[in-house]
PDB file of C-alpha atoms in Angstrom:
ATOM      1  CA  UNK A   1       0.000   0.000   0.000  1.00  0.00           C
ATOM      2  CA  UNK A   2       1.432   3.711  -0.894  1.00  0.00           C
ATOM      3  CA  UNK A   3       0.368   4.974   2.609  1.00  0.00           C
ATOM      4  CA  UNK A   4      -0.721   7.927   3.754  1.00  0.00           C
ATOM      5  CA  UNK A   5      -0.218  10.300   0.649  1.00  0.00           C
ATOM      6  CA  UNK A   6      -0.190  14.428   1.761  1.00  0.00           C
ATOM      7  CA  UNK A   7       0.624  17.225  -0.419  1.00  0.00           C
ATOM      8  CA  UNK A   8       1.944  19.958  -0.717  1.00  0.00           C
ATOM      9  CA  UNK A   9       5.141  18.667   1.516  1.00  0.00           C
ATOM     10  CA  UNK A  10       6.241  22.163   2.204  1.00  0.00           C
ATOM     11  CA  UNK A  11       4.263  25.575   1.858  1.00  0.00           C
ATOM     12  CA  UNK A  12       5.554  29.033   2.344  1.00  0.00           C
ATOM     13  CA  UNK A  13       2.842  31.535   1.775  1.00  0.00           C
ATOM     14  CA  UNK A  14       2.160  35.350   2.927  1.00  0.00           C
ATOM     15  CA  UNK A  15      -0.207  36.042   5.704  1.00  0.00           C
ATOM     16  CA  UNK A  16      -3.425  36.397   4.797  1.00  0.00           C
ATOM     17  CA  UNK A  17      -3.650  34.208   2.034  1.00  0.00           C
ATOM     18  CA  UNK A  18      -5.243  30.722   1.781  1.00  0.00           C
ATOM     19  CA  UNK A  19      -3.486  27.612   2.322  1.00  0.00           C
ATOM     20  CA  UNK A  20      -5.219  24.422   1.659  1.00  0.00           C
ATOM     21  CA  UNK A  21      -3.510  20.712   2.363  1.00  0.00           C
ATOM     22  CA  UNK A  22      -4.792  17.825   0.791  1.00  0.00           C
ATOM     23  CA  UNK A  23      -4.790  13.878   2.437  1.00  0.00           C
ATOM     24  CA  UNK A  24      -5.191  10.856   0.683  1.00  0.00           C
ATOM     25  CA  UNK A  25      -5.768   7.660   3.559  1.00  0.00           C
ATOM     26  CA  UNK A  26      -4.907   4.429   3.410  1.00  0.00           C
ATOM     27  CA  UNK A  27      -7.267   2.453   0.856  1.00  0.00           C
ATOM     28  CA  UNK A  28     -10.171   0.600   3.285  1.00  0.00           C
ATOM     29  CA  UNK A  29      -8.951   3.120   6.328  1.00  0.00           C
ATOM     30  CA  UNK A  30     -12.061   4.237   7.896  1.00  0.00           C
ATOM     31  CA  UNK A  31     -11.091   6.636  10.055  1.00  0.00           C
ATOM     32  CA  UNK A  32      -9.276  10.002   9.385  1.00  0.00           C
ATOM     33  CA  UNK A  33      -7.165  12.059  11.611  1.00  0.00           C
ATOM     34  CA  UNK A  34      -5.546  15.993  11.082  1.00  0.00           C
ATOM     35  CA  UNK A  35      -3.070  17.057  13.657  1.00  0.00           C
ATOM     36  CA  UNK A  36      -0.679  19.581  13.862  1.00  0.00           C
ATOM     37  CA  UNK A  37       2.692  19.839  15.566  1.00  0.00           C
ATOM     38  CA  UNK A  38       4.548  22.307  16.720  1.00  0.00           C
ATOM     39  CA  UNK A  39       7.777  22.375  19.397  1.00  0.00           C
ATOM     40  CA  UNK A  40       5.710  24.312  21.788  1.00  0.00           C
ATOM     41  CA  UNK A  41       2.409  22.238  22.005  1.00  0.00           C
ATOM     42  CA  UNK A  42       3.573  19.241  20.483  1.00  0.00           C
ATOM     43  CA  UNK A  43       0.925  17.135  18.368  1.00  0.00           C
ATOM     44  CA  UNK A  44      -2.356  18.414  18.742  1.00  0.00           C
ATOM     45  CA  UNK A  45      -5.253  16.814  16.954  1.00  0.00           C
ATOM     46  CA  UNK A  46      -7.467  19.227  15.178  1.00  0.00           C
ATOM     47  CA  UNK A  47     -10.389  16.944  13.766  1.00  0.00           C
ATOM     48  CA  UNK A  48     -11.499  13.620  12.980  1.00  0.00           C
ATOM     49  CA  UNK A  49     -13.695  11.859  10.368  1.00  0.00           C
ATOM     50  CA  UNK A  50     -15.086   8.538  10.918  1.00  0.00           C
ATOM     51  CA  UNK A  51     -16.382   7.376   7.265  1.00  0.00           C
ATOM     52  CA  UNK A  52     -16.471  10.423   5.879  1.00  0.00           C
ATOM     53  CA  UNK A  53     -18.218  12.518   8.696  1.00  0.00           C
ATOM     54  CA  UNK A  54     -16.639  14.793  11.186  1.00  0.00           C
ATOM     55  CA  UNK A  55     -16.524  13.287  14.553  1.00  0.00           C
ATOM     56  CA  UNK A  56     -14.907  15.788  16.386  1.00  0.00           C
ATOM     57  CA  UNK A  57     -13.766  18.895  15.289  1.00  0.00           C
ATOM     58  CA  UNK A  58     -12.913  20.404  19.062  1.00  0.00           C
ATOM     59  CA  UNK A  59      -9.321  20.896  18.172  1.00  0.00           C
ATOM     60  CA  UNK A  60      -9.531  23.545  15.613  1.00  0.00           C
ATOM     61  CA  UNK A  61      -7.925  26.693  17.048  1.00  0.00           C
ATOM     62  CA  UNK A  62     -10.753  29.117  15.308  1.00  0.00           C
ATOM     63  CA  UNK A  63     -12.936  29.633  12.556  1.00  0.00           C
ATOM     64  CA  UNK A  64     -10.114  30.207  10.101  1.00  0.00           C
ATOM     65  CA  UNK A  65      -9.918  26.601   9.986  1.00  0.00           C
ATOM     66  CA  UNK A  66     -12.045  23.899   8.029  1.00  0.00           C
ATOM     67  CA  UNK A  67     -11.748  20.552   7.243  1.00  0.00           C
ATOM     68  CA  UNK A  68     -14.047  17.993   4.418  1.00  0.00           C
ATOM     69  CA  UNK A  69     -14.139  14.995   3.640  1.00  0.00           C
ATOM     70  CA  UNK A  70     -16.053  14.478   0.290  1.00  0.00           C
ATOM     71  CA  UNK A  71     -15.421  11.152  -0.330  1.00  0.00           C
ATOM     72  CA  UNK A  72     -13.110   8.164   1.179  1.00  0.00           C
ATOM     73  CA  UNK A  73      -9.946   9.232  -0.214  1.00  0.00           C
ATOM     74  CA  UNK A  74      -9.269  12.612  -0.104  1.00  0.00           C
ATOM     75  CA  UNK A  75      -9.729  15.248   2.707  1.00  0.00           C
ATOM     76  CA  UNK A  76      -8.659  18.792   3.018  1.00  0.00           C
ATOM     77  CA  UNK A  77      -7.614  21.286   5.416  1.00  0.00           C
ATOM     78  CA  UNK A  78      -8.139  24.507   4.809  1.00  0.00           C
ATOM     79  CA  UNK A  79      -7.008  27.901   6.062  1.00  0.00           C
ATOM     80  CA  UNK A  80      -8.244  31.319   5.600  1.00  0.00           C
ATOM     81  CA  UNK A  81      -7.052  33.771   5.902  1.00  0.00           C
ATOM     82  CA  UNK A  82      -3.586  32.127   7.077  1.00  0.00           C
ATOM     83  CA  UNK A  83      -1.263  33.656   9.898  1.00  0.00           C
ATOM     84  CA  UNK A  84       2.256  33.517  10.912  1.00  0.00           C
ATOM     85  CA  UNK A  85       1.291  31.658  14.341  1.00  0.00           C
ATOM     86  CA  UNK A  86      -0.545  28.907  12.092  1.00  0.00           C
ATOM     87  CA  UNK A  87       3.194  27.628  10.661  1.00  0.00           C
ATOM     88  CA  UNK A  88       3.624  24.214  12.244  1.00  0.00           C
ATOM     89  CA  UNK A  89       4.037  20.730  10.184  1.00  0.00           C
ATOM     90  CA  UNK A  90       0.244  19.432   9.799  1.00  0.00           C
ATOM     91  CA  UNK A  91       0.312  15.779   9.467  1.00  0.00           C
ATOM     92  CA  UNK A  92      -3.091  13.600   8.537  1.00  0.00           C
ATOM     93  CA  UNK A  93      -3.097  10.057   9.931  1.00  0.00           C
ATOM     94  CA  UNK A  94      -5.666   7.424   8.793  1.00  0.00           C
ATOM     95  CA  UNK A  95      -6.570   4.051  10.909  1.00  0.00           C
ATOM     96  CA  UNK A  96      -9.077   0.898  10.160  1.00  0.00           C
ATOM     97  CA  UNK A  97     -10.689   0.359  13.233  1.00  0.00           C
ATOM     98  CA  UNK A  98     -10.988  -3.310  12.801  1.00  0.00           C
ATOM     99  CA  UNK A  99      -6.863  -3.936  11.577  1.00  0.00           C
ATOM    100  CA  UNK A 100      -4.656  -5.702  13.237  1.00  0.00           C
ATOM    101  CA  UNK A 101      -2.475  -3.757  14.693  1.00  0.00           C
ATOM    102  CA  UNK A 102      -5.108  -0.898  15.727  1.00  0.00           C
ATOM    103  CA  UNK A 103      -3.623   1.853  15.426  1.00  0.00           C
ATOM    104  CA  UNK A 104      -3.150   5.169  13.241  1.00  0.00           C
ATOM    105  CA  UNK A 105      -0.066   6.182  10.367  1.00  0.00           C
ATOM    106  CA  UNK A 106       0.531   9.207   9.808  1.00  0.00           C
ATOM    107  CA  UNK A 107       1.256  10.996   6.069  1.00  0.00           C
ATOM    108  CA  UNK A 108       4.834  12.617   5.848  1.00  0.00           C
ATOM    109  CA  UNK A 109       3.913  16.162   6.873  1.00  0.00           C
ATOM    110  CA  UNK A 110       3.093  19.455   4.761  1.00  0.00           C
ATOM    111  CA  UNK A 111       5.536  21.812   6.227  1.00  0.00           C
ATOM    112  CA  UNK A 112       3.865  25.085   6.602  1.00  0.00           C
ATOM    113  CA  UNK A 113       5.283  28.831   7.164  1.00  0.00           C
ATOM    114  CA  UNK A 114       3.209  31.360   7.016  1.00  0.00           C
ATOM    115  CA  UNK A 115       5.507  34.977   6.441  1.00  0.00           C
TER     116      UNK A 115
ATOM    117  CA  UNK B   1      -3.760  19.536  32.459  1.00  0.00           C
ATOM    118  CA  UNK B   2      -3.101  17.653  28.937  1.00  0.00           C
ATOM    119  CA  UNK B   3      -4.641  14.240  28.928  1.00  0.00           C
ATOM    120  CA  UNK B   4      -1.479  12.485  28.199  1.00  0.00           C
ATOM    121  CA  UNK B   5       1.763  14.246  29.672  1.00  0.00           C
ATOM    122  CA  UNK B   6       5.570  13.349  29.039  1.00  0.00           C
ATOM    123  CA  UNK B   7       8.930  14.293  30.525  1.00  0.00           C
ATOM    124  CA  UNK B   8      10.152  16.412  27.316  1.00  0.00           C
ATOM    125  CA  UNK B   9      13.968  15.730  28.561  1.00  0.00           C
ATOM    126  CA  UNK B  10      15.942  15.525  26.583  1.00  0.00           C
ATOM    127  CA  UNK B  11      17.000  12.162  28.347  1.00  0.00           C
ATOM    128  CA  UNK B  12      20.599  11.030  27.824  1.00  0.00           C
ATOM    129  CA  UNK B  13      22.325   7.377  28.009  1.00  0.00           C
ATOM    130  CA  UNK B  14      24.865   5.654  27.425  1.00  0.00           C
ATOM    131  CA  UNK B  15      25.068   3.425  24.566  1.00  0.00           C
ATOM    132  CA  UNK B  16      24.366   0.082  25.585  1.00  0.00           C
ATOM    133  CA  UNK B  17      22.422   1.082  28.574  1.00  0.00           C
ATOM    134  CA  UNK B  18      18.718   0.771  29.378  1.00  0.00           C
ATOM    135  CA  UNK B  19      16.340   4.064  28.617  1.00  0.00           C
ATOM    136  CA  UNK B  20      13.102   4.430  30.439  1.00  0.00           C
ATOM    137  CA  UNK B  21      10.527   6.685  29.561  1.00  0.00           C
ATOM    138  CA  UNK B  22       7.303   6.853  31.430  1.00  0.00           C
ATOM    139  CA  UNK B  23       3.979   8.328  30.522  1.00  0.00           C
ATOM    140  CA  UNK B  24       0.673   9.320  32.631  1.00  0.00           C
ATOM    141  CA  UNK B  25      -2.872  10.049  31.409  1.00  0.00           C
ATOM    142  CA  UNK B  26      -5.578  11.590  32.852  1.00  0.00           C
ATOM    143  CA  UNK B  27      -8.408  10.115  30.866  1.00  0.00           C
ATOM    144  CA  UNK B  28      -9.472   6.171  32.434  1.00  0.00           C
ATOM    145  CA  UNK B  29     -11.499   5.938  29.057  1.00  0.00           C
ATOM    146  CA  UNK B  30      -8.534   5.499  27.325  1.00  0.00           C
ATOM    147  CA  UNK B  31      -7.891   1.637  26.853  1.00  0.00           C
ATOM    148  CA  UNK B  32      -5.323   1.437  24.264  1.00  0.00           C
ATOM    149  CA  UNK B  33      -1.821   2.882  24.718  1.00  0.00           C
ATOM    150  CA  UNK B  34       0.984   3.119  21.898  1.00  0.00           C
ATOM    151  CA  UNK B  35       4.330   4.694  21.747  1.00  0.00           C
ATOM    152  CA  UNK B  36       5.478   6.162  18.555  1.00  0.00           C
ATOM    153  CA  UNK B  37       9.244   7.015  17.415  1.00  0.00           C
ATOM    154  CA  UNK B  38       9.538  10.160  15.479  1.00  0.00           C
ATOM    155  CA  UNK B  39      13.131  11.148  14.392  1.00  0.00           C
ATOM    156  CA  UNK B  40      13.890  14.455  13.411  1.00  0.00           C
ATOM    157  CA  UNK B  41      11.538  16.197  10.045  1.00  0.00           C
ATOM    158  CA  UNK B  42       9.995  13.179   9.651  1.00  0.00           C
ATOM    159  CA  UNK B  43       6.467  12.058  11.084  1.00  0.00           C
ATOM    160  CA  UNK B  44       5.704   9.387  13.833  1.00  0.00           C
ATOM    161  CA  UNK B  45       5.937   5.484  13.283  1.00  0.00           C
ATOM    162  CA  UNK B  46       4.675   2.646  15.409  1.00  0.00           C
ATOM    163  CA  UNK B  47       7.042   1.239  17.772  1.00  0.00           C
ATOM    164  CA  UNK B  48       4.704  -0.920  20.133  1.00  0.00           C
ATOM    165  CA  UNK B  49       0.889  -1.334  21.261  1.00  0.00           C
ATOM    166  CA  UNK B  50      -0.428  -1.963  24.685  1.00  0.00           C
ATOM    167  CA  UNK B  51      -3.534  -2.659  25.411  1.00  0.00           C
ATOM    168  CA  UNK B  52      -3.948  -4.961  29.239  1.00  0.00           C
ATOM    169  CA  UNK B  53      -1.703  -4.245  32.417  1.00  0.00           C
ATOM    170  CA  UNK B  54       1.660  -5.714  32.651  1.00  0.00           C
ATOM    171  CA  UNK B  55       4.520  -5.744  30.436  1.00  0.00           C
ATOM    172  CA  UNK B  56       4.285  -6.488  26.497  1.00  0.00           C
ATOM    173  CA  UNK B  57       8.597  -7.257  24.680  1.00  0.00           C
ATOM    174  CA  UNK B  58       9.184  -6.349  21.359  1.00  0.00           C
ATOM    175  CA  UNK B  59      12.655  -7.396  20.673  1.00  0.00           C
ATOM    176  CA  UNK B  60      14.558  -4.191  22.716  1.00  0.00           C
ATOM    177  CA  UNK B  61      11.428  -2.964  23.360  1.00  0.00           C
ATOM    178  CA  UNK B  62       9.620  -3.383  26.323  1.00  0.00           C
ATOM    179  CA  UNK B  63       6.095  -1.709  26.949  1.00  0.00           C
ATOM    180  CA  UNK B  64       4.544  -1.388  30.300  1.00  0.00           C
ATOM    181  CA  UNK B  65       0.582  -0.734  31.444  1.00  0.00           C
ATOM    182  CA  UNK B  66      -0.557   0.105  34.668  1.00  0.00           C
ATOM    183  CA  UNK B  67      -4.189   1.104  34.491  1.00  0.00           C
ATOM    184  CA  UNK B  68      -4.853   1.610  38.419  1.00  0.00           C
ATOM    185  CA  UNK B  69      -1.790   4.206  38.704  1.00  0.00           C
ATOM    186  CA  UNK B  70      -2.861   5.545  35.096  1.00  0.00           C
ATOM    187  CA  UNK B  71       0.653   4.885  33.466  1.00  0.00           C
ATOM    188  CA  UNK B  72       2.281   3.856  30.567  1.00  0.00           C
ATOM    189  CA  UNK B  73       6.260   3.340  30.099  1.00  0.00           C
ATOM    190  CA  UNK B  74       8.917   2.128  27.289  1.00  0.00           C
ATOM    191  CA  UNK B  75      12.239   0.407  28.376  1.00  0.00           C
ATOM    192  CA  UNK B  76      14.812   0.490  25.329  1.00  0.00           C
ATOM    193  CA  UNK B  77      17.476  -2.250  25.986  1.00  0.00           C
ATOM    194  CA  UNK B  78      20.584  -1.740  24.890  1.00  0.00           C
ATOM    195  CA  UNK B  79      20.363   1.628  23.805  1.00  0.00           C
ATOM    196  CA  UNK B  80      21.786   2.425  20.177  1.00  0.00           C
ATOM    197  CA  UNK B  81      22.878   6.015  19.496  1.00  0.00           C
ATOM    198  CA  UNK B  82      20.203   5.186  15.984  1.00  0.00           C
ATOM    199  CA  UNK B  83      17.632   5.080  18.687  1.00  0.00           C
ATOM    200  CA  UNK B  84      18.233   9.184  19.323  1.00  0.00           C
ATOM    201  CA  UNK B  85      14.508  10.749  18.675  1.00  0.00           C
ATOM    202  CA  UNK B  86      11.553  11.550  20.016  1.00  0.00           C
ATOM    203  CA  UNK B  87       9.432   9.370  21.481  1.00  0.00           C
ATOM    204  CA  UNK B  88       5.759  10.375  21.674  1.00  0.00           C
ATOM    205  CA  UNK B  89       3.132   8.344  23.995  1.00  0.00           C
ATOM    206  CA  UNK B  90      -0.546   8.166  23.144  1.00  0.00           C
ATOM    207  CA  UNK B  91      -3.596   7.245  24.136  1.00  0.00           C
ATOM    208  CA  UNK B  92      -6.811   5.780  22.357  1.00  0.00           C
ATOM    209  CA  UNK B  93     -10.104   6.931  24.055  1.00  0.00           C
ATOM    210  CA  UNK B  94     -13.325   4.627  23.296  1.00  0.00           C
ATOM    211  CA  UNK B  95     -15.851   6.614  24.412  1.00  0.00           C
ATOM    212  CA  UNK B  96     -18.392   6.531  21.744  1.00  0.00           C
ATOM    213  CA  UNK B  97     -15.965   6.468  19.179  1.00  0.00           C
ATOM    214  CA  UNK B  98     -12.156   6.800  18.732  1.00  0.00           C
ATOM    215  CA  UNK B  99      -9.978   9.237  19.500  1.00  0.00           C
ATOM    216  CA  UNK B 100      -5.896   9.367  19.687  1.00  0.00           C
ATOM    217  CA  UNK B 101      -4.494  12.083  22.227  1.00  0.00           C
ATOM    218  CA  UNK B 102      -0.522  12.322  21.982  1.00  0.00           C
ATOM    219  CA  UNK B 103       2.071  13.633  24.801  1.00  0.00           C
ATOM    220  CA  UNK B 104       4.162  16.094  23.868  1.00  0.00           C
ATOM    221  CA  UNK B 105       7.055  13.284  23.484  1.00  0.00           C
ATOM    222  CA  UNK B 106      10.399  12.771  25.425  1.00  0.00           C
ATOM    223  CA  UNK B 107      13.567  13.627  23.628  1.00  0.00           C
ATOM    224  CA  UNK B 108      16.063  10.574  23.593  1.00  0.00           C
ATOM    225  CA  UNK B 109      19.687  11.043  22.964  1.00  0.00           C
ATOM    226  CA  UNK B 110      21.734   7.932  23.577  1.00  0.00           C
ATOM    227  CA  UNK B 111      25.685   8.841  23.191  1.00  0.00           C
ATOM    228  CA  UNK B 112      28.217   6.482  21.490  1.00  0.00           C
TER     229      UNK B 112
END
């Protein structure tokens, strides 16, 4: 299986514009996971989809932030308008509920600065 | 208080010695446990699972679960100096549905 496909990898864009990051899960994952890292607060999970609907969206910092899930695999995160204090790695992590092992991999990262 | 919480170190050894990083959570929904490695730009991978109290071995990897004390800990044996990262901790509620809450990590740096 490819994995846990994100892109862009790395983003530099000027405040106030919008930045949109795109996830594609692991085929027959039915559960879907954006977090975002940073030194100071570590990984911090923003929202979750469970096939296809949001779950819990509690994480995400303020209405500049939205997440969809139109189908099984793809997903988006989208902010707008984008500040500098939103630069942090975001990372989306998929899981099958039912697998195995039980537990959630994560994408490589889109690297995010926001100047 | 964060629902899972880590020593952020960083936490040095010896190569060849034993490392032992330790974990609490707050939540006693959370039934599933799992520590992740994460080295450096690149994103977390699975290192072991826990899931009942008592210990769980993974080749140099030794898991522990105590439920009652609400804590979670990773031995490394033999410590490498490839085994430098960060190691994050995390916890799987159940409550209704699923939900992954991650420390902040401990920073390992084991010196040749």
């Amino acid at each position: 299986d490819a994995g846990v496909i994100q892109s862009p990898r790395h983003e530099v864009t000027e405040m106030g514009q919008e930045v949109t990051l795109r996830c594609k899960p692991i085929s027959g994952h039915d559960y879907l996971f954006w977090y975002r890292q940073t030194m100071m607060r570590g990984l911090e999970l923003l929202i979750y989809f469970n096939n296809n609907v949001p779950i819990d969206d509690s994480g995400m910092p303020e209405d500049r932030f939205s997440a969809k899930m139109p189908n099984a695999s793809f997903s988006t995160l989208k902010i707008q308008p984008s500040e500098p204090r939103d630069s942090a790695v975001y990372f989306c992590a998929s899981s099958f509920i039912g697998g195995v092992r039980n537990t959630i991999y994560f994408g490589e990262g889109s690297w995010l600065t926001v100047v | 208080q964060k629902e899972v919480e880590q020593n952020s170190g960083p936490l040095s050894v010896p190569e060849g010695a034993i490392a032992s990083l330790n974990c609490t959570y707050s939540d006693r929904g959370s039934q599933s446990f799992f520590w992740y490695r994460q080295y450096s730009g690149k994103s977390p991978e699975l290192i072991m699972s826990i899931y009942s109290n008592g210990d769980k071995e993974d080749g140099r990897f030794t898991a522990q679960l105590n439920k009652a004390s609400q804590y979670v800990s990773l031995l490394i044996r033999d410590s490498q100096p490839s085994d430098s990262a960060t190691y994050l901790c995390a916890g799987r509620t159940t409550s209704g549905t699923y939900k992954y809450i991650f420390g902040t990590g401990t920073r390992l740096k084991v010196l040749a």
